[in-house]
């Protein structure tokens, strides 16, 4: 008779009744052995990766690297402002890897979900392929990191994480204290924005005391919502979802330069509007922003119709008639203005496919490359009719500043292809180092202005951006002058910090001087004001990212406290007229660059390095990050 059969997990076993006692014991031992073997195997998997389990693990890692979103639910990256009063607003806070065009509102009730998602995101970051670290480089210097075919040196590269991951919001720091500081900056942005929204919506800037709009001459008589455009990317990066959506709607429906019948500044329109819109295009992939930038830049083109192709400073968008400022060395063009178009115009040509923008800036480049330079230096004025220099005043501050910045950054933005820009930058910095960088009696490094071969031992607040520029240049170029340039970058940033802490308010003056009796302090009353400028915190941010020296974060925090103590008013932030007086009068202007630059740099200073990574983005002079060709997949998007 056939034995009755039972079934366990699909396998046939003899039924109970047919098994004798001895056989039962043998069967039990067999089952136990199978169980013990299975458990042991599971625990040993990490050590078995060199075999077939390794392949499974590798596939998992690659899937993670290639598309974290496949394995991890995509979170909304927003930090949302809750409540009507921005002062008392509660911040619902979480980080994330951003996805194009999505600023979904997080559900504030699903806090546990957020926690869970955040943990997953953190976990996903640790699963990224680990770079292989070699103990010593061939030259015996720093250890070399080999990662995906690239060699990185930890002391000279910002980070060694997966370069294909672009993080554009979230990006919290690991430390509690730093996260709190960043939240404070975010609250400041909320305060500035909400009051602009309430009292000056659509106007260029807010007057936070008289609660009116402020329309500076640089935008003619037109109300162009300068604060909205300047703030768009900051709102996005900080995760102010609803605010961003409202600003976006206004921009796409109302921003219109074509009917502006007064003179507007070509430079300011480019850095704030064209630059700001291009950044939002890059961040969101929404071509409507690029189309707006294109529309505005088209209106600037007649400014280039000069005998040399050096654009006029001002343009009437309606008539297309351009002109220069009378006060500028007999109607000359200004170095920092015609020299600060390159990043936006070359990107615009790539994004739109229209070569005209690149042609315009290449002509500007040709003129500055070929013109003889006195001692290798660039005067601040150039006659756009004759192509000759005007007064030989040189400065890394007002009238010169961002021309130098854009030489370096054009090289960076091009994915280091624009070798012409590299050469011009290196030569210009050599000349500046030789002729204009000086040390004060007590050893403070500064970059002096120069007038007809005579130094004027004064440094503008505007020139304080150059600490960051020299450091970024050293980091980027890796040439024989890199160490010297890094020292200059650190030295100038230190001096700018001194100009802050030597004032009663903890904020730096518009210009400060060096003489036998004076160091890093303003002399004249018209040098004592502070108008919410970003340059000093900009350098703290760059130096922090490149050196990881904590003092830059400490200095940034000092600036936050000083801004809160002396510039914050009930309805926004105002500049002050005298940094040496703790009861200074206010100027009643909330500059749009407070939202575009000062607060953005402070926020990033207290964020993880991967948020708007310096490997992927280059900041235009209004702090609008533009993607770097070749290393940022957000450089170009499908049109939609
Ligand atoms: C900004 O508009 C830009 O940073 C520009 O390059 C210089 N001036 C202001 C900020 O101070």
Short mmCIF file of N, CA and C in Angstrom, two decimals, residues 73-76 78 80 82 90 92-95 104-119 121:
data_model
loop_
_atom_site.label_atom_id
_atom_site.label_comp_id
_atom_site.label_asym_id
_atom_site.label_seq_id
_atom_site.Cartn_x
_atom_site.Cartn_y
_atom_site.Cartn_z
N UNK A 73 10.33 57.21 -2.56
CA UNK A 73 9.25 58.10 -2.97
C UNK A 73 9.76 59.53 -3.03
N UNK A 74 9.40 60.27 -4.08
CA UNK A 74 9.87 61.64 -4.24
C UNK A 74 9.14 62.56 -3.28
N UNK A 75 9.88 63.19 -2.38
CA UNK A 75 9.18 64.07 -1.46
C UNK A 75 8.97 65.45 -2.06
N UNK A 76 8.03 66.19 -1.56
CA UNK A 76 8.02 67.61 -1.89
C UNK A 76 9.18 68.19 -1.16
N UNK A 78 9.54 71.21 -0.21
CA UNK A 78 9.21 72.52 0.32
C UNK A 78 9.32 72.62 1.84
N UNK A 80 7.40 74.94 4.30
CA UNK A 80 6.24 75.81 4.10
C UNK A 80 6.06 76.79 5.24
N UNK A 82 3.76 78.66 7.52
CA UNK A 82 2.41 78.41 8.03
C UNK A 82 1.96 79.62 8.83
N UNK A 90 5.34 79.38 11.71
CA UNK A 90 5.95 78.12 12.10
C UNK A 90 6.51 77.49 10.83
N UNK A 92 7.48 74.36 8.75
CA UNK A 92 7.45 72.92 8.61
C UNK A 92 8.65 72.57 7.75
N UNK A 93 9.51 71.79 8.27
CA UNK A 93 10.85 71.74 7.73
C UNK A 93 11.27 70.34 7.34
N UNK A 94 11.70 70.18 6.12
CA UNK A 94 12.25 68.90 5.72
C UNK A 94 13.07 69.06 4.47
N UNK A 95 13.96 68.10 4.27
CA UNK A 95 14.88 68.25 3.15
C UNK A 95 14.51 67.31 2.04
N UNK A 104 5.53 70.61 -4.82
CA UNK A 104 4.28 70.19 -4.20
C UNK A 104 4.21 70.64 -2.76
N UNK A 105 3.02 70.96 -2.35
CA UNK A 105 2.88 71.37 -0.97
C UNK A 105 2.93 70.16 -0.06
N UNK A 106 3.77 70.18 0.97
CA UNK A 106 3.75 69.06 1.89
C UNK A 106 2.50 69.12 2.76
N UNK A 107 2.00 67.97 3.13
CA UNK A 107 0.85 67.95 4.01
C UNK A 107 1.37 68.06 5.44
N UNK A 108 1.11 69.20 6.09
CA UNK A 108 1.68 69.39 7.43
C UNK A 108 1.19 68.38 8.45
N UNK A 109 0.11 67.65 8.11
CA UNK A 109 -0.39 66.68 9.08
C UNK A 109 0.37 65.37 9.03
N UNK A 110 1.03 65.13 7.91
CA UNK A 110 1.69 63.84 7.77
C UNK A 110 3.14 63.90 8.25
N UNK A 111 3.29 64.35 9.47
CA UNK A 111 4.65 64.53 9.98
C UNK A 111 5.41 63.21 10.05
N UNK A 112 4.69 62.15 10.43
CA UNK A 112 5.39 60.88 10.55
C UNK A 112 5.87 60.41 9.18
N UNK A 113 5.03 60.65 8.15
CA UNK A 113 5.45 60.30 6.79
C UNK A 113 6.71 61.05 6.41
N UNK A 114 6.73 62.34 6.80
CA UNK A 114 7.89 63.15 6.45
C UNK A 114 9.15 62.59 7.10
N UNK A 115 9.00 62.25 8.37
CA UNK A 115 10.14 61.68 9.09
C UNK A 115 10.65 60.43 8.38
N UNK A 116 9.67 59.60 7.99
CA UNK A 116 10.02 58.35 7.34
C UNK A 116 10.74 58.62 6.02
N UNK A 117 10.17 59.55 5.24
CA UNK A 117 10.78 59.85 3.95
C UNK A 117 12.17 60.44 4.12
N UNK A 118 12.28 61.30 5.12
CA UNK A 118 13.57 61.95 5.33
C UNK A 118 14.64 60.90 5.66
N UNK A 119 14.24 59.93 6.52
CA UNK A 119 15.18 58.86 6.86
C UNK A 119 15.60 58.10 5.61
N UNK A 121 15.66 59.26 2.59
CA UNK A 121 16.54 60.10 1.78
C UNK A 121 17.95 60.05 2.34
#
